[in-house]
CSV table of C-alpha atoms and ligand atoms in Angstrom, one decimal:
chain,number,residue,atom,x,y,z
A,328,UNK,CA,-119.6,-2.6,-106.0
A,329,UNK,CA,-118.0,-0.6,-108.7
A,330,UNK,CA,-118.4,-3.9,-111.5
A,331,UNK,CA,-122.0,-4.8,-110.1
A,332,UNK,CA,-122.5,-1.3,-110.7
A,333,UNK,CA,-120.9,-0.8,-114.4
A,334,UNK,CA,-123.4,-4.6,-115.1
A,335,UNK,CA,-126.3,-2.7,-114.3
A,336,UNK,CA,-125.8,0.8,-115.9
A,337,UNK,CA,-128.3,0.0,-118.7
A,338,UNK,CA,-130.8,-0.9,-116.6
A,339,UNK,CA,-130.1,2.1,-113.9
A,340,UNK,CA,-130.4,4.4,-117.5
A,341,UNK,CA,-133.5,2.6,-118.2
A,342,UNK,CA,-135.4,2.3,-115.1
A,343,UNK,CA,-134.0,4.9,-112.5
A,344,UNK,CA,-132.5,7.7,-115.0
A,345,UNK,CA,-136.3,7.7,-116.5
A,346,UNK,CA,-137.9,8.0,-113.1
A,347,UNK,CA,-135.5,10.9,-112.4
A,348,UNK,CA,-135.6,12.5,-115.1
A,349,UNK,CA,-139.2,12.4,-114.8
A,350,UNK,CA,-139.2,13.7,-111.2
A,351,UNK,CA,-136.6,16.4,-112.0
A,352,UNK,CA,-138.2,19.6,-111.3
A,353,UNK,CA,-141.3,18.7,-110.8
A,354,UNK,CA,-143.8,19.9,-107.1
A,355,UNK,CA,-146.5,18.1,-107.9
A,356,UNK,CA,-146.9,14.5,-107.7
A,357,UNK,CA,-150.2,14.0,-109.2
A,358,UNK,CA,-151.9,10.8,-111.4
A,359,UNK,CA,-150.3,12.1,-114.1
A,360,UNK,CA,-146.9,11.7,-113.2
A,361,UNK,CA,-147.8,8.4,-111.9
A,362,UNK,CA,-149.1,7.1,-114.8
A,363,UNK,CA,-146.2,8.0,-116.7
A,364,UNK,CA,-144.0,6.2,-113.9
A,365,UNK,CA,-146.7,3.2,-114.6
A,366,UNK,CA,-144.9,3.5,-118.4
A,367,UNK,CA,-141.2,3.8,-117.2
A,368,UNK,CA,-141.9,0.8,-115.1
A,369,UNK,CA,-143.3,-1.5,-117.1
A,370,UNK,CA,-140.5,-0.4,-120.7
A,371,UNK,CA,-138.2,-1.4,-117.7
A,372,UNK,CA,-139.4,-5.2,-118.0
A,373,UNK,CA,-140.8,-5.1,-113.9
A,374,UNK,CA,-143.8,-6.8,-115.4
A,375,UNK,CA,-147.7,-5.8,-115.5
A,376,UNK,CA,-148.3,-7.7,-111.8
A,377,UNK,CA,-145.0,-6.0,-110.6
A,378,UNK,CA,-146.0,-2.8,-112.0
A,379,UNK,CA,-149.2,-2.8,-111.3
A,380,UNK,CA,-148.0,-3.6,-107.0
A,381,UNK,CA,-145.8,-0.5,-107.1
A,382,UNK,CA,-148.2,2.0,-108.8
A,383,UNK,CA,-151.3,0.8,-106.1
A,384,UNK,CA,-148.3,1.1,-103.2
A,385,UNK,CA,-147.7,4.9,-104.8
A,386,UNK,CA,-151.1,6.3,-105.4
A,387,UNK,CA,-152.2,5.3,-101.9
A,388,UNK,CA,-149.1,6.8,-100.3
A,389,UNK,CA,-150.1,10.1,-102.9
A,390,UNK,CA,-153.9,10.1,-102.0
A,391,UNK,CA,-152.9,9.8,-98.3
A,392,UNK,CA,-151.1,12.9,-99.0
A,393,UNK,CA,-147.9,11.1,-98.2
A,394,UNK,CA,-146.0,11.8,-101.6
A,395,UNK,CA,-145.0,15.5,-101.4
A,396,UNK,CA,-141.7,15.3,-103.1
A,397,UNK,CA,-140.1,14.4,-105.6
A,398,UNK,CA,-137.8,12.5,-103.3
A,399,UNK,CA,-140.6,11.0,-101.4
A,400,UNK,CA,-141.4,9.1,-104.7
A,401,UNK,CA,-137.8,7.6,-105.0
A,402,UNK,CA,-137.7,6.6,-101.7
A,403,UNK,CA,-141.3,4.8,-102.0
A,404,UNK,CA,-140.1,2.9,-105.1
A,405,UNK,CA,-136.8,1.9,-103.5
A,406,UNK,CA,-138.6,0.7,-100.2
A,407,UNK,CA,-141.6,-1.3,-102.2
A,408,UNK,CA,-139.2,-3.3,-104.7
A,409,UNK,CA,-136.8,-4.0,-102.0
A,410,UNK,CA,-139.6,-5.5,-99.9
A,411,UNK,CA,-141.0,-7.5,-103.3
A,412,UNK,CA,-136.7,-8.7,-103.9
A,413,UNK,CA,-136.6,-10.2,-100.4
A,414,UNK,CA,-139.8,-12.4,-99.6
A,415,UNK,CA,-139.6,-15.2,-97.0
A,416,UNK,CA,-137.1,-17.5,-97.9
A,417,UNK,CA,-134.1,-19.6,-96.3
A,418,UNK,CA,-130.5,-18.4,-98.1
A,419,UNK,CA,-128.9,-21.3,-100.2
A,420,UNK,CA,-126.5,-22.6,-97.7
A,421,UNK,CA,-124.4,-25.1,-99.6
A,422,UNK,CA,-122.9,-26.6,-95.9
A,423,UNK,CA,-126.6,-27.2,-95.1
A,424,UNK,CA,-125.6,-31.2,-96.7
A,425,UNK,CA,-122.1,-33.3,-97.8
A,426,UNK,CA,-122.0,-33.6,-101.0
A,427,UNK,CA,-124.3,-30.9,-101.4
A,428,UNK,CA,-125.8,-31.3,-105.0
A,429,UNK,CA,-126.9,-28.4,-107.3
A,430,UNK,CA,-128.3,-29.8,-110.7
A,431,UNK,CA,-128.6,-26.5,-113.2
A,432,UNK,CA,-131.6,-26.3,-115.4
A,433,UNK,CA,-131.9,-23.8,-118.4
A,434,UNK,CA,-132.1,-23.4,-121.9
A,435,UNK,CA,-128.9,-23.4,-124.8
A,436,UNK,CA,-127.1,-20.5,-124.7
A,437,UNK,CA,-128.6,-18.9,-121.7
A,438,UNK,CA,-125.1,-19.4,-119.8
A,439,UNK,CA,-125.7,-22.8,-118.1
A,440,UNK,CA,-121.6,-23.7,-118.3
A,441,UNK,CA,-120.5,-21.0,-118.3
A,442,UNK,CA,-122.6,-20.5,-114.8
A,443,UNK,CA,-121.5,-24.0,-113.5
A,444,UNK,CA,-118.0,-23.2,-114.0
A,445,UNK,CA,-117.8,-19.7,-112.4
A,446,UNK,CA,-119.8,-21.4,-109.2
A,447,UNK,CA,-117.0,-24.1,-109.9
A,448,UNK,CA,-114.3,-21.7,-109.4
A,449,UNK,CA,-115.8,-20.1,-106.5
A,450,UNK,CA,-116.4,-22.9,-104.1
A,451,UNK,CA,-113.2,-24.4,-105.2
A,452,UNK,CA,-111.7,-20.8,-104.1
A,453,UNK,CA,-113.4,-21.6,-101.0
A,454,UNK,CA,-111.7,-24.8,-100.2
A,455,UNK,CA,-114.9,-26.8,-101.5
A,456,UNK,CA,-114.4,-30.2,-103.1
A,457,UNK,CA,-116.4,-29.6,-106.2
A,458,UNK,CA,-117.3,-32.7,-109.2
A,459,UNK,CA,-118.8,-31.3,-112.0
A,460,UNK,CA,-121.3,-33.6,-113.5
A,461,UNK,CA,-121.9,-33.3,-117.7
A,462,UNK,CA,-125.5,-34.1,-118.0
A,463,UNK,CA,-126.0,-32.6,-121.1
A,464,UNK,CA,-125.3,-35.1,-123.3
A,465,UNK,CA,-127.0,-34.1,-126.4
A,466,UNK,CA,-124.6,-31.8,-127.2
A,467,UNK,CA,-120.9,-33.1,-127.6
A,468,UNK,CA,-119.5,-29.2,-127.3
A,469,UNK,CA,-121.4,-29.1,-123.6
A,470,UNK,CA,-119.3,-31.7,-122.1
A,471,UNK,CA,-116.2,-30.1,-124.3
A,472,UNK,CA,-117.2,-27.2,-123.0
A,473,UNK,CA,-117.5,-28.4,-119.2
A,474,UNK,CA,-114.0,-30.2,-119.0
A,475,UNK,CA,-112.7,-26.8,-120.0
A,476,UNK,CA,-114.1,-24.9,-117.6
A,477,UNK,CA,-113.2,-28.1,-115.0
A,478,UNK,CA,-109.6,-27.4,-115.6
A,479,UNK,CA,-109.8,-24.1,-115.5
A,480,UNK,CA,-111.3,-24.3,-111.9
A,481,UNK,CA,-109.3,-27.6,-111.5
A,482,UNK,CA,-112.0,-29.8,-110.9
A,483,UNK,CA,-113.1,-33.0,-111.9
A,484,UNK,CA,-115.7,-33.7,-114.8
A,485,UNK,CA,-117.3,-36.5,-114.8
A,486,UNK,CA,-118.5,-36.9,-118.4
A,487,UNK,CA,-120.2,-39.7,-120.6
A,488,UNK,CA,-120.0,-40.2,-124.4
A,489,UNK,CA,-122.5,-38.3,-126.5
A,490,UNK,CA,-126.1,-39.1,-126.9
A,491,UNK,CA,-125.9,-41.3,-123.3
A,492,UNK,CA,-128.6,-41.3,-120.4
A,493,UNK,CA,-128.4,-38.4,-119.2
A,494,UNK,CA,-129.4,-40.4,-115.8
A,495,UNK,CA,-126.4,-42.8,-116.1
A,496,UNK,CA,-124.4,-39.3,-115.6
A,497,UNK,CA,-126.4,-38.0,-112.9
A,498,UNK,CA,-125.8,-41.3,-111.4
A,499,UNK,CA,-121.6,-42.0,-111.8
A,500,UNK,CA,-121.5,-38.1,-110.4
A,501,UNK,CA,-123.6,-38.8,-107.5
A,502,UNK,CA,-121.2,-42.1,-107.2
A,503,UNK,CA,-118.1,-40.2,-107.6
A,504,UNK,CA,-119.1,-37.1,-105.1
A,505,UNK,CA,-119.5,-39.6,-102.4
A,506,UNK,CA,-116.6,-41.5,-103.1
A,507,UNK,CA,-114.5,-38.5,-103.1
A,508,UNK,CA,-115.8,-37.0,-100.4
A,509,UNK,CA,-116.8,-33.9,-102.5
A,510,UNK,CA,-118.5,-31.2,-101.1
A,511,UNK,CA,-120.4,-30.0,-103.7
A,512,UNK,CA,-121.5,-31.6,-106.8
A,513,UNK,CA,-122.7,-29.7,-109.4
A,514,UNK,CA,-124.7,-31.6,-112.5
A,515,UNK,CA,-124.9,-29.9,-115.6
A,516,UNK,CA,-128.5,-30.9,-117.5
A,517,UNK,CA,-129.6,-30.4,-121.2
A,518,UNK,CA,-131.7,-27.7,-122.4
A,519,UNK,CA,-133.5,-28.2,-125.9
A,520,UNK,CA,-137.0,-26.7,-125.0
A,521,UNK,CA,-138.3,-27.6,-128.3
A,522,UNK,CA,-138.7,-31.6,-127.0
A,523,UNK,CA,-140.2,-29.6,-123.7
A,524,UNK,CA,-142.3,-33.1,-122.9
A,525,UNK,CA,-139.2,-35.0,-122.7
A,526,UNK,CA,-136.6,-33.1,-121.4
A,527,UNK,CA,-139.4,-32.4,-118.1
A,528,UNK,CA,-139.4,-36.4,-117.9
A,529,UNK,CA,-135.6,-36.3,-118.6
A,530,UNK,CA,-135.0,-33.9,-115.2
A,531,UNK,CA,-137.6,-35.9,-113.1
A,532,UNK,CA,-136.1,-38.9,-113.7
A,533,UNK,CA,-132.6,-37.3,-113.2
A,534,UNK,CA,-133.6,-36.2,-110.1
A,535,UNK,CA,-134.8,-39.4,-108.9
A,536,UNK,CA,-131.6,-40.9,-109.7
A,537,UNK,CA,-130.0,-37.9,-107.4
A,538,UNK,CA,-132.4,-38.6,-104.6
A,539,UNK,CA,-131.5,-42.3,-104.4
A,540,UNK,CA,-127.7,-42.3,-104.9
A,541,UNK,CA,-127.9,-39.3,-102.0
A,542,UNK,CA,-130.9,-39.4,-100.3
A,543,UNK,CA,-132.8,-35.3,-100.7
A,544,UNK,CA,-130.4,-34.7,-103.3
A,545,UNK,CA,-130.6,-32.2,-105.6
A,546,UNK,CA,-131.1,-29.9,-102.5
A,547,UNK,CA,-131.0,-27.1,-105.1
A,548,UNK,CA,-132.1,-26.9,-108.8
A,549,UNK,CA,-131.1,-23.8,-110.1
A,550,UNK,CA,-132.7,-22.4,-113.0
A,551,UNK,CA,-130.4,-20.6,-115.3
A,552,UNK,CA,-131.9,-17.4,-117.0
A,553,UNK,CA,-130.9,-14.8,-119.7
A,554,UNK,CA,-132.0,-11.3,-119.0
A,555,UNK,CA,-131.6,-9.9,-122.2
A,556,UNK,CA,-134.4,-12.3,-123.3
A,557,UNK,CA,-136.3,-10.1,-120.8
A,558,UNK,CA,-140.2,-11.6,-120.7
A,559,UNK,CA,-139.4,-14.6,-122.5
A,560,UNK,CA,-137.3,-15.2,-119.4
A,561,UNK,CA,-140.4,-15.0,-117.2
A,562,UNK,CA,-142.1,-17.1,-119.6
A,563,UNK,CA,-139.2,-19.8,-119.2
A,564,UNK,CA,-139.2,-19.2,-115.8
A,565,UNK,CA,-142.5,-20.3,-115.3
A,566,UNK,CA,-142.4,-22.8,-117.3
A,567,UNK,CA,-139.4,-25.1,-116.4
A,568,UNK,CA,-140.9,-24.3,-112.4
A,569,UNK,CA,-144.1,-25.7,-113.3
A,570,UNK,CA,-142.4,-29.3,-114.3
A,571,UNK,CA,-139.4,-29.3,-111.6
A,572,UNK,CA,-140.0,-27.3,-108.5
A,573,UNK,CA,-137.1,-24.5,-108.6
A,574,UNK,CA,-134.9,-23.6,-105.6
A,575,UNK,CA,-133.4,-20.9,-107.1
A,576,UNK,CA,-132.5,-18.6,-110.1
A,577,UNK,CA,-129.3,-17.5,-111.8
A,578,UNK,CA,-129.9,-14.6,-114.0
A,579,UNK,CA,-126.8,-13.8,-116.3
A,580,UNK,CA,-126.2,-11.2,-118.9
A,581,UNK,CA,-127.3,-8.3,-117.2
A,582,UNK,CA,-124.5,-6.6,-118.2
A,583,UNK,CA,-125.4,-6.3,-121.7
A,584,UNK,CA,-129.1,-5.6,-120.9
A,585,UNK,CA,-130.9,-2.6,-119.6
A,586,UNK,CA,-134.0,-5.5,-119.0
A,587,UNK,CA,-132.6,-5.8,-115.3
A,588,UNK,CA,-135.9,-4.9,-114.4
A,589,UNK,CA,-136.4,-8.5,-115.1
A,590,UNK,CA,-135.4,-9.7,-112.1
A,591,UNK,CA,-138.0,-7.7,-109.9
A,592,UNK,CA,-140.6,-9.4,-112.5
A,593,UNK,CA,-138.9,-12.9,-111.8
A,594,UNK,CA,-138.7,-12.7,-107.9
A,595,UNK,CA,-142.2,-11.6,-107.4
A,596,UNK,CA,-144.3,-13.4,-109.9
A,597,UNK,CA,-142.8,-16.8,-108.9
A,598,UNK,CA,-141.4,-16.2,-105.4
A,599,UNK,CA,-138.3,-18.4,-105.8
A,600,UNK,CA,-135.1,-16.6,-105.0
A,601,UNK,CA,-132.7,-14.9,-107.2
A,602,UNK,CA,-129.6,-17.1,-105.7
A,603,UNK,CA,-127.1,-15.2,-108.4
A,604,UNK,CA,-126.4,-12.6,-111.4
A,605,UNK,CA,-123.6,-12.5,-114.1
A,606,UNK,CA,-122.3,-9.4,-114.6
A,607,UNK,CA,-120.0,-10.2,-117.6
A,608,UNK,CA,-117.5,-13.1,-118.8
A,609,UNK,CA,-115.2,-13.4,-116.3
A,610,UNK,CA,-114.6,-16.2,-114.0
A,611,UNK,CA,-115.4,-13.6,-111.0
A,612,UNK,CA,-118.0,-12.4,-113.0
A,613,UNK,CA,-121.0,-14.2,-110.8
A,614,UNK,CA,-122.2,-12.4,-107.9
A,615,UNK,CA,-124.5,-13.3,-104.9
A,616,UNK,CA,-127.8,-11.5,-105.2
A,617,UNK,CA,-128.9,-9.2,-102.7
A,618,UNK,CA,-132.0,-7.4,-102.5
A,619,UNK,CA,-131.1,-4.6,-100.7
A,620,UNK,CA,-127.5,-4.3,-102.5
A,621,UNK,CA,-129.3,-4.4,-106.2
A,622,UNK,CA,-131.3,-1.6,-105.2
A,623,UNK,CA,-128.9,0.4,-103.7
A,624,UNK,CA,-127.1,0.1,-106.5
A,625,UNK,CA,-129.6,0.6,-108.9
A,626,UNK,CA,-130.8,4.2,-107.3
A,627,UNK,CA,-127.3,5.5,-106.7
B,881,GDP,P1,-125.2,-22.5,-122.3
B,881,GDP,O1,-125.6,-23.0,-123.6
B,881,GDP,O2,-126.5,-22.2,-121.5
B,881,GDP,O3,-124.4,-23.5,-121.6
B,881,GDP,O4,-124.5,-21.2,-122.4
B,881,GDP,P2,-122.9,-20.8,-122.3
B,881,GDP,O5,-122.5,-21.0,-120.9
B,881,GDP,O6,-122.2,-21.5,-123.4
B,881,GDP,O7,-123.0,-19.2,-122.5
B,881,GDP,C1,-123.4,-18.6,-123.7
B,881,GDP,C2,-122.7,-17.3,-123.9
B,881,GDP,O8,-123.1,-16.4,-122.9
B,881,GDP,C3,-121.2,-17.4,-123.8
B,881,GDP,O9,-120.7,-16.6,-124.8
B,881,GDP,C4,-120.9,-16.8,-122.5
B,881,GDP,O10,-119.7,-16.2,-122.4
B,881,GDP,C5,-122.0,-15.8,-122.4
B,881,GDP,N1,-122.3,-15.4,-120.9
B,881,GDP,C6,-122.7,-16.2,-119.9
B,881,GDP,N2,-122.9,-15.5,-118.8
B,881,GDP,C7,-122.7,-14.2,-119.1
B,881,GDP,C8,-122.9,-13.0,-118.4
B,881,GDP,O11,-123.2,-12.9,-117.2
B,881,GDP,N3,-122.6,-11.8,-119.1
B,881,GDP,C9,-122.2,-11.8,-120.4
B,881,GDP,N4,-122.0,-10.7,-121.0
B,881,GDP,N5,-122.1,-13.0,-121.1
B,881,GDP,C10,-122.4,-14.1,-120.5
């Protein structure tokens, strides 16, 4: 609690620091003062749709003559984005299927290895039989990067030479999870937006290659996400989920962001799950998201 917390002190300064130091002292709540909450809200990255839900949600409450203090509004705000955190949807449950394949999607340098080899570490911690799959193949220093993290978590990497099919991977991993009996496989993927058109074909067709070796494999594509990029996130977000149909979404970096409010903006605009967050560098470093928890945390 005390590290999830320190990873989200810019955003808590940001977001619920300007909301209280808004409310301080003050008997009214009136339009005014929600209008300048509108502002905190949206400098705080939730998003103009986001924003917009919450400040409706308030002035309703406040017309009904339901928003009498201060403490009122606080409570308000940490009810509505709790309910817009935790829409209708099943928990990733990684037993749910044997080998149980995640294939990671993202842009460069948004923490995609690092991502797949804290996961790495943590279901091997659990016992898990993990195969880490190098799908990125247009970089040499992915794979590089991947065996590292492999060892680290003692895991096997199955890796191809530079500039193969990424496919051919996707397809010796899926071999070799089966063979081993692995548990888990987790296939690393490529991320060079600026040939968007062909790295879209380049996922489809490594998830077809999934699907066959292990048939309703990848049962989770998990979109990696920087939150200090804050709406260019979003934008990503959207993007990559219009061409491959997310599961789920790993935001990382919010420890050197006060954007947090990012992830509000994320989960309700797209409605696919915030599965985890990075809090920092370190191999335990990757937490679960919770709805309830974040908020907590944030309004402490
Ligand atoms: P990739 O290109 O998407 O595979 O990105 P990398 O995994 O190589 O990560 C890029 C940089 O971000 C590295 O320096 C990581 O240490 C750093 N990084 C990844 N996740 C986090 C996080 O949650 N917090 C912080 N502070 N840094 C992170």
């Amino acid at each position: 609690f005390e590290r999830f917390k320190a990873g989200l002190s810019k955003t808590q300064s940001t977001l619920v620091g300007r909301v209280d130091s808004l409310l301080r002292g003050r008997t009214a709540i009136d339009a005014d003062l929600i209008e300048e909450l509108e502002e905190i809200l949206i400098t705080a990255d939730l998003g103009m749709q986001t924003t917009q839900q919450l400040i409706d949600s308030l002035e309703s409450s406040r017309t009904k003559g339901e928003l009498a203090s201060s403490e009122q509004v606080r409570q308000l705000l940490m009810e509505e984005l709790t309910k817009i955190l935790s829409f209708d949807s099943k928990p990733l449950d990684v037993t749910s299927a044997s080998p149980f394949v995640i294939m990671v999607i993202g842009v460069n340098g948004v923490g995609k290895t690092t991502t797949i080899g804290k996961l790495a570490n943590q279901f091997a911690l659990q016992g898990k039989k993990v195969i880490l799959g190098a799908g990125d193949t247009f970089r040499a220093a992915a794979a590089e990067q991947l065996q590292v993290w492999g060892e680290r978590a003692d895991v096997e990497v199955i890796s191809h030479t530079e500039g193969a099919d990424p496919s051919a991977v996707a397809f010796d991993a899926a071999k070799a999870a089966v063979a081993r009996k692995a548990d888990i496989l987790l296939l690393d993927t490529a991320g060079r937006l600026h040939t968007k058109v062909n790295l879209m074909a380049e996922l489809k067709k490594m998830r077809r290659v999934l699907d066959r070796e292990i048939p309703g494999a990848p049962h989770e594509v998990l979109l990696v996400l920087d939150a200090t990029t804050g709406q260019n996130a979003l934008t990503q977000a959207k993007l990559f989920n219009e061409a491959v149909d997310l599961d789920g979404i790993v935001l990382t970096k919010l420890d050197g962001t006060a954007k947090g409010g990012i992830v509000v903006a994320i989960a309700a605009e797209l409605q696919v799950p915030v599965r985890f967050v990075g809090i920092g560098e370190q191999l335990d470093d990757l937490r679960p998201f919770d709805a309830e928890m974040f908020v907590s945390v944030l309004f402490d």
